[in-house]
PDB file of C-alpha atoms in Angstrom:
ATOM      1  CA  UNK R   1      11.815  27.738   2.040  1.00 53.00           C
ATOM      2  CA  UNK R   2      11.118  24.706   0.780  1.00 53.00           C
ATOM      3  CA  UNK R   3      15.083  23.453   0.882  1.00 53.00           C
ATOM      4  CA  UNK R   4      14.782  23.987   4.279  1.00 59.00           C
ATOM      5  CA  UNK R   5      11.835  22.553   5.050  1.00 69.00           C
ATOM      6  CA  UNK R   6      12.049  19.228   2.427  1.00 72.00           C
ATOM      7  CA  UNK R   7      15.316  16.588   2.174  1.00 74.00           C
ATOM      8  CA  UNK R   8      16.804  16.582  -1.039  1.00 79.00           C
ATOM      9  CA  UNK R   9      18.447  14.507  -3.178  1.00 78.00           C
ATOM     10  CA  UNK R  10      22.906  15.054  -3.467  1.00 81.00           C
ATOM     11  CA  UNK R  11      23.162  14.764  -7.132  1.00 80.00           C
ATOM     12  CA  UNK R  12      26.678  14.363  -8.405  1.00 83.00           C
ATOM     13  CA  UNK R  13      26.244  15.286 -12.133  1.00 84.00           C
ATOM     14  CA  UNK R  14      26.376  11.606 -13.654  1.00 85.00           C
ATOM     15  CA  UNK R  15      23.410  10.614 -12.148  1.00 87.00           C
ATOM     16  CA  UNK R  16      20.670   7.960 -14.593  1.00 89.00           C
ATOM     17  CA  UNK R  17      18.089  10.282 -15.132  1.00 92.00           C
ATOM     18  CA  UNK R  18      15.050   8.027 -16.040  1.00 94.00           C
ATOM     19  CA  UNK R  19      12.426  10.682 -15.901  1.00 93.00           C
ATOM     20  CA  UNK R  20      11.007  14.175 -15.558  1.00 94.00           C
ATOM     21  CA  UNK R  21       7.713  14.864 -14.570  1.00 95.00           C
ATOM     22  CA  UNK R  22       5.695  17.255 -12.407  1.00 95.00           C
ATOM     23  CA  UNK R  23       6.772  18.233  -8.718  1.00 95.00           C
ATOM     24  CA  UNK R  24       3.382  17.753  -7.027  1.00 94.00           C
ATOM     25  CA  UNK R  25       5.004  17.052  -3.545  1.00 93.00           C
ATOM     26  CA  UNK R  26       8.338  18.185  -1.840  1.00 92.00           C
ATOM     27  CA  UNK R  27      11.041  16.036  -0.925  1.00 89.00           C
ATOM     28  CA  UNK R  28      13.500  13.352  -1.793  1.00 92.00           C
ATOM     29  CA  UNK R  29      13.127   9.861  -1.233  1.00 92.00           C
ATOM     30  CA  UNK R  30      14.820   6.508  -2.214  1.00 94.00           C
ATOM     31  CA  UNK R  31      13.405   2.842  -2.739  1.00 95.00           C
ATOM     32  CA  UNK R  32      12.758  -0.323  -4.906  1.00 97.00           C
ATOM     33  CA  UNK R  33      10.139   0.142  -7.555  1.00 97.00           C
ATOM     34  CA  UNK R  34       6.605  -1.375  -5.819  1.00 97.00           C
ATOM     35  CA  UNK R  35       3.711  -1.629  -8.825  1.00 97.00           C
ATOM     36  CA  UNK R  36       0.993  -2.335  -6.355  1.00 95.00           C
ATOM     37  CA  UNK R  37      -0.729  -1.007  -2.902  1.00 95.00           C
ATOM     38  CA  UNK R  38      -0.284  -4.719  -1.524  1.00 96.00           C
ATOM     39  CA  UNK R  39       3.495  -5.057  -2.625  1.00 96.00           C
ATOM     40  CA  UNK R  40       4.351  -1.606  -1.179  1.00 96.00           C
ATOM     41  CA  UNK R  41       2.244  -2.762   2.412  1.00 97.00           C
ATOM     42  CA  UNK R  42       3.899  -6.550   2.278  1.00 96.00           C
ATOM     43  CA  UNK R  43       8.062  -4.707   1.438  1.00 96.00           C
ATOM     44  CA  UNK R  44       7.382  -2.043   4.156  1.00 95.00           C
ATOM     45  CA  UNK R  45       6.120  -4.063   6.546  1.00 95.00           C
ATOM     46  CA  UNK R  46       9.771  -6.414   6.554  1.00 94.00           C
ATOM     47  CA  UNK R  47      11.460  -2.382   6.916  1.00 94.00           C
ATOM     48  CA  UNK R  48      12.162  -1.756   2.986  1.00 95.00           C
ATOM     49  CA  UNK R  49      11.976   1.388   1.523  1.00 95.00           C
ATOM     50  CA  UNK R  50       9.826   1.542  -1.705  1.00 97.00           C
ATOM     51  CA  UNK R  51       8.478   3.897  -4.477  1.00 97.00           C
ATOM     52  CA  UNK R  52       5.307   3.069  -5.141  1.00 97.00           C
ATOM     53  CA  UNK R  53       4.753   3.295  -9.225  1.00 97.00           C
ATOM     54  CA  UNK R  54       1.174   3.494 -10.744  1.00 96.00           C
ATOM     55  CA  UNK R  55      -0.417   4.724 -14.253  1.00 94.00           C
ATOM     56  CA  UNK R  56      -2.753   6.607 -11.715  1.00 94.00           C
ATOM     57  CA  UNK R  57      -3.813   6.212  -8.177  1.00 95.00           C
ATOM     58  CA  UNK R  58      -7.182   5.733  -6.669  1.00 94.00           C
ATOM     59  CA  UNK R  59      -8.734   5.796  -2.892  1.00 95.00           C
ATOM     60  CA  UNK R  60      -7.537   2.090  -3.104  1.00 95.00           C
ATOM     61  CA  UNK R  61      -4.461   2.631  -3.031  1.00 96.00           C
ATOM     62  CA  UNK R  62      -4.255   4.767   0.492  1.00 96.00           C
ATOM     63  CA  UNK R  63      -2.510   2.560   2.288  1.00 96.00           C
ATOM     64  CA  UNK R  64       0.065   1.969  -0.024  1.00 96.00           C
ATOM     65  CA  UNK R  65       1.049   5.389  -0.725  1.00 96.00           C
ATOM     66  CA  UNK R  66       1.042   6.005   2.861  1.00 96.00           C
ATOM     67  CA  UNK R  67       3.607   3.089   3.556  1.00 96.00           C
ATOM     68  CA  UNK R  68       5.929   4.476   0.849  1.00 96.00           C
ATOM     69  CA  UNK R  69       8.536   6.548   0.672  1.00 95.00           C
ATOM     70  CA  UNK R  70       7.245   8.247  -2.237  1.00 96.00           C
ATOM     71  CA  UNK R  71       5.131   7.817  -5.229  1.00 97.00           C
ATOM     72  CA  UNK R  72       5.431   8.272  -8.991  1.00 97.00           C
ATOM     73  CA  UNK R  73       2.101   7.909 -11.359  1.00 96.00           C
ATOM     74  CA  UNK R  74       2.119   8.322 -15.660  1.00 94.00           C
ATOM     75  CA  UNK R  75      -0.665  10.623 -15.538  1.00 93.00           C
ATOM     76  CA  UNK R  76      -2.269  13.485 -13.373  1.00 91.00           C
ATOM     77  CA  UNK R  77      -1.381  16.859 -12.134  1.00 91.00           C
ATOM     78  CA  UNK R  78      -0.393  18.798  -9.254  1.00 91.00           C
ATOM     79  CA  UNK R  79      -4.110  18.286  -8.163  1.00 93.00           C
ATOM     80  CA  UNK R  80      -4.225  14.677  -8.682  1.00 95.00           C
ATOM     81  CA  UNK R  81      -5.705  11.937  -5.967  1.00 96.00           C
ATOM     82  CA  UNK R  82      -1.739  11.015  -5.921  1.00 95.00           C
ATOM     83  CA  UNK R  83      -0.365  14.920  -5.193  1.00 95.00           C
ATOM     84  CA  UNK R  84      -2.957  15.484  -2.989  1.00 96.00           C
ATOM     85  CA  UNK R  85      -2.706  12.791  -0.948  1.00 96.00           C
ATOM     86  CA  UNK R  86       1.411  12.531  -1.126  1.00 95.00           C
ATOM     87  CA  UNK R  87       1.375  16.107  -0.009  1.00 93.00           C
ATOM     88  CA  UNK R  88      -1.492  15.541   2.961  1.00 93.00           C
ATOM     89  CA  UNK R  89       1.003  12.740   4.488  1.00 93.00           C
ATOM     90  CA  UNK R  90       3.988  14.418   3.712  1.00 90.00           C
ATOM     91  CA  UNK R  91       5.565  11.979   1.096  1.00 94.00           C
ATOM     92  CA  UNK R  92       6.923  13.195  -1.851  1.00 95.00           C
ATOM     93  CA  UNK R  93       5.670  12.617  -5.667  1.00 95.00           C
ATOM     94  CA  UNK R  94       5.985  13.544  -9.183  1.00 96.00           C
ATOM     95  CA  UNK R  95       2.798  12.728 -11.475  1.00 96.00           C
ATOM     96  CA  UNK R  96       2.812  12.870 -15.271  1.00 94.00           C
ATOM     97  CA  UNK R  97       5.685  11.651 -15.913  1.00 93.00           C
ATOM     98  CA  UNK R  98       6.075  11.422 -19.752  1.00 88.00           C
ATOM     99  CA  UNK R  99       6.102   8.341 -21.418  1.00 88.00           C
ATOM    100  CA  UNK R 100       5.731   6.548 -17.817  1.00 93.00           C
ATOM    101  CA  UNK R 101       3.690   2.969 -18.617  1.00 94.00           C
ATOM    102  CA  UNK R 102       3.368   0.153 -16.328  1.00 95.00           C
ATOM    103  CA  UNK R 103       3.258  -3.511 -17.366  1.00 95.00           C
ATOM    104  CA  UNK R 104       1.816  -5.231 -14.118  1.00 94.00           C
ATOM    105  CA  UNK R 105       2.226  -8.788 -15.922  1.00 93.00           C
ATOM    106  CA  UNK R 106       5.677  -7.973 -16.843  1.00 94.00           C
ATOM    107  CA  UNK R 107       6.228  -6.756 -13.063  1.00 95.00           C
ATOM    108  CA  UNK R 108       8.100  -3.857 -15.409  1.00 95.00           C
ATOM    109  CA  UNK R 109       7.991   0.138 -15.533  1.00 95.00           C
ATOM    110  CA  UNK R 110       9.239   1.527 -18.913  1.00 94.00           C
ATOM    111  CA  UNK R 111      10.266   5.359 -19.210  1.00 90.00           C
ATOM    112  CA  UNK R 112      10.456   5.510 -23.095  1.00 86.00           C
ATOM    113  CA  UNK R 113      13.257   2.934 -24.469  1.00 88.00           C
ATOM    114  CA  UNK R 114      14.035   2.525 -20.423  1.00 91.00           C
ATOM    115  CA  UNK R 115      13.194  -0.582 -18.365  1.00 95.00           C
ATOM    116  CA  UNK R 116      12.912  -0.890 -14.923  1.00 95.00           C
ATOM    117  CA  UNK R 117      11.864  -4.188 -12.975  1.00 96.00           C
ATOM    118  CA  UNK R 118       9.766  -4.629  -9.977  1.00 96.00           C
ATOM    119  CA  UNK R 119      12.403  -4.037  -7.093  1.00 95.00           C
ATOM    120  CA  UNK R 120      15.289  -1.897  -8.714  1.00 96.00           C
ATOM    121  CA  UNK R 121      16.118   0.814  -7.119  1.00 96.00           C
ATOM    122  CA  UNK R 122      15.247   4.625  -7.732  1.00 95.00           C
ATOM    123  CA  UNK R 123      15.582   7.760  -6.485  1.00 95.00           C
ATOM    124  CA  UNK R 124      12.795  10.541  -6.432  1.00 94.00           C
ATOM    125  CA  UNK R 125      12.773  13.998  -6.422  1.00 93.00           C
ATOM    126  CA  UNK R 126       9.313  15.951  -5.327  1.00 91.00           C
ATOM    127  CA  UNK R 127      10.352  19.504  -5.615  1.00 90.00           C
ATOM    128  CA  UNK R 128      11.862  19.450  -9.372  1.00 92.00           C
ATOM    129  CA  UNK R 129       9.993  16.273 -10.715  1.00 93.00           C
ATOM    130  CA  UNK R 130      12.904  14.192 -11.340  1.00 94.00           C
ATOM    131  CA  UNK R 131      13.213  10.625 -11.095  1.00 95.00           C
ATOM    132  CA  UNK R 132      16.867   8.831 -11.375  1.00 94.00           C
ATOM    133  CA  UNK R 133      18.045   5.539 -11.728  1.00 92.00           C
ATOM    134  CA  UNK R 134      19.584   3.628  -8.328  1.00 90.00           C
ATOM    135  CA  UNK R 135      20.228   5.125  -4.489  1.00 88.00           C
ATOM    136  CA  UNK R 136      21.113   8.527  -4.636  1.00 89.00           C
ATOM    137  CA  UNK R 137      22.294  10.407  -1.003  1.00 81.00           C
ATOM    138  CA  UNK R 138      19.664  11.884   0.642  1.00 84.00           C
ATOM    139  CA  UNK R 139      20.307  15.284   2.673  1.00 78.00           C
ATOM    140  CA  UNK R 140      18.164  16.020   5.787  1.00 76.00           C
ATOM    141  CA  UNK R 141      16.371  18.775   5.971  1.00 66.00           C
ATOM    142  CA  UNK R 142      17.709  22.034   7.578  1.00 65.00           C
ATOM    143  CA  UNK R 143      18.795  25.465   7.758  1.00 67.00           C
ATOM    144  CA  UNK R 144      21.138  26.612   4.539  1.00 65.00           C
ATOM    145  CA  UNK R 145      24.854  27.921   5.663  1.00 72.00           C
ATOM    146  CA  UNK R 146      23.046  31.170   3.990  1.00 74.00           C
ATOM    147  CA  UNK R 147      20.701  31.516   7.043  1.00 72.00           C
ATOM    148  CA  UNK R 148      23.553  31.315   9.797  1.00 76.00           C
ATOM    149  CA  UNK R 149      24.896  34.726   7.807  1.00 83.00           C
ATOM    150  CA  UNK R 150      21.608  36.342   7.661  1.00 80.00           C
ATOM    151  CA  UNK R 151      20.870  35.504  11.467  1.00 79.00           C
ATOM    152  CA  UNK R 152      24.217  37.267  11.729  1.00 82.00           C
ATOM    153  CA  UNK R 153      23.120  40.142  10.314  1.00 82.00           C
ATOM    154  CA  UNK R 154      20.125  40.289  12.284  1.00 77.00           C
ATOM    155  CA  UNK R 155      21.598  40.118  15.464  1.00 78.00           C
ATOM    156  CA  UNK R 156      24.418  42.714  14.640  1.00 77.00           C
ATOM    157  CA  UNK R 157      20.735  45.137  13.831  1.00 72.00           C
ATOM    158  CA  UNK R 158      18.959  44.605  17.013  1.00 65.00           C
ATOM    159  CA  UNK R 159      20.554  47.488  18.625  1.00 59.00           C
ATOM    160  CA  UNK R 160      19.436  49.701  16.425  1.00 56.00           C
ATOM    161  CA  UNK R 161      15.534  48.987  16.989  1.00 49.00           C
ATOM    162  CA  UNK R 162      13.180  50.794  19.209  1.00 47.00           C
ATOM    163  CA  UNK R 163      10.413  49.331  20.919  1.00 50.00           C
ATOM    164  CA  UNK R 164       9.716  46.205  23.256  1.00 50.00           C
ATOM    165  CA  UNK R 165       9.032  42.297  22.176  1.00 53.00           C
ATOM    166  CA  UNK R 166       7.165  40.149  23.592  1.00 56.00           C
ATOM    167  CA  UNK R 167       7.250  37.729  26.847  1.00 58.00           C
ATOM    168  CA  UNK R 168       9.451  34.787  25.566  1.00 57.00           C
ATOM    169  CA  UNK R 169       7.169  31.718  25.635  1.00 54.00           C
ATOM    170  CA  UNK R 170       7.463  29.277  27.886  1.00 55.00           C
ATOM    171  CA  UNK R 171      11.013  26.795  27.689  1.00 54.00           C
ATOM    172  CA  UNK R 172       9.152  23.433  26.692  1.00 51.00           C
ATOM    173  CA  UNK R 173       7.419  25.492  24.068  1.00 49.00           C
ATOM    174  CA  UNK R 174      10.420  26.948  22.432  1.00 48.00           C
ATOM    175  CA  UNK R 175      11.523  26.703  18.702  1.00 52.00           C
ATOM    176  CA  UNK R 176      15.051  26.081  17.747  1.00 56.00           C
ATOM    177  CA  UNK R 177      17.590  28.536  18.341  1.00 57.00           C
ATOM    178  CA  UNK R 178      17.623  29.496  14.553  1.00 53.00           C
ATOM    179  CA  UNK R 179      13.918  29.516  13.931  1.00 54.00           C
ATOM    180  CA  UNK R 180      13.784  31.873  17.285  1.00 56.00           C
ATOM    181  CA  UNK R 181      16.387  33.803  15.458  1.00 56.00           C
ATOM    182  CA  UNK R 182      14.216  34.634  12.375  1.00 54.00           C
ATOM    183  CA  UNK R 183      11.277  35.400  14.725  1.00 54.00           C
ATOM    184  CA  UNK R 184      13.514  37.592  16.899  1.00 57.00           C
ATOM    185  CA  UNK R 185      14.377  39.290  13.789  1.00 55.00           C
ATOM    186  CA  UNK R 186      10.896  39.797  12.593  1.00 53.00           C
ATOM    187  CA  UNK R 187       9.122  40.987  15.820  1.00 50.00           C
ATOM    188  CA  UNK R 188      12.214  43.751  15.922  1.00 51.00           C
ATOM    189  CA  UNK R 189      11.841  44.697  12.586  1.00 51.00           C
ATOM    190  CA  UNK R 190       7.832  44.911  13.257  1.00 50.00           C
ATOM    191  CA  UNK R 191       8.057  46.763  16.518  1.00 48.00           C
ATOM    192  CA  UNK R 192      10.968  49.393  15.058  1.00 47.00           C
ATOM    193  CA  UNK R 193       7.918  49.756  12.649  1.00 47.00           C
ATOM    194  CA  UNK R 194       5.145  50.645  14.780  1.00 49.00           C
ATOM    195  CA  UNK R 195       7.644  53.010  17.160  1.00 48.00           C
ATOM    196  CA  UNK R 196       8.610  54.937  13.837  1.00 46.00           C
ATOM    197  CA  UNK R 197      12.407  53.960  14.356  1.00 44.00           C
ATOM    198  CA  UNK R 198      14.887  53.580  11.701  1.00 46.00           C
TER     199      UNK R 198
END
């Protein structure tokens, strides 16, 4: 669910892997390396996308986290102030990333023996906890091929199932024909159910 729900990074299988830490929010984001609330606010104002980078985050830093395209911290968990407010506005994270320590002087990040400066580029990944080097692809969100065959399959089985649905809702209201789909599916499958039908 989350794959369709979440945009994910296309990896290609020689991509820099600078990092692993955990996935505290969903999604896949790219931007330059931001080491403050105030630098993420000033780049995303003039339309850049950024990462913001911290050793932790604190209620401070709310507005910068909310103007970036995701966030990376050195320390915290899955309940962090950084997960839990990524995941509230829908940006995605990884926390506690090993060996993560910023050097605000410097204007540098290092991961271990890696260095990475103040505006470089990097790509995030909130549902594995990966963090790569450069602009990866991002894919949009939406329905796996996988779905369109299992959609299939439950369309092929409504004939068999006893019972009425319910009153479509109104037009304007309407999900999308897929989603409807899967919902078609289950109140079948319910109402079969309740009308002892095989």
């Amino acid at each position: 669910m989350q794959e369709l729900l979440h945009p994910q990074l296309r990896l290609t299988g020689g991509d820099d892997l600078l990092v692993r830490g955990l996935p505290a929010s969903p999604g896949a984001a790219t931007g330059v390396v931001v080491l403050s609330s105030e630098r993420a606010l000033e780049l995303a104002a003039d339309g850049r996308q950024v990462v913001l980078v911290a050793a932790e985050t604190t209620p401070g830093d709310v507005p910068g986290m909310l103007a970036s395209a995701a966030v990376l911290t050195g320390s915290g968990g899955i309940a962090s102030h950084a997960a839990v407010v990524a995941r509230g506005a829908g940006k995605p994270a990884v926390c506690g990333a090993e060996g993560l320590r910023v050097d605000l002087a410097a204007g540098t990040v290092r991961f271990g023996e890696r260095v990475v400066r103040e505006g470089d580029p990097v790509s995030l990944d909130g549902r594995t906890g990966a963090v790569y080097g450069g602009t990866l692809s991002v894919s949009v969100a939406g329905p796996p091929p996988e779905l369109s065959t299992l959609l299939e399959w439950g369309t092929a089985c409504a004939g068999w199932v006893c019972g009425s649905t319910p009153t479509p809702p109104p037009r304007s209201t309407r999900p999308s024909p897929w989603a409807r789909r899967v919902s078609d599916c289950a109140v079948r499958n319910t109402s079969s159910s309740a009308n002892g039908c095989r």
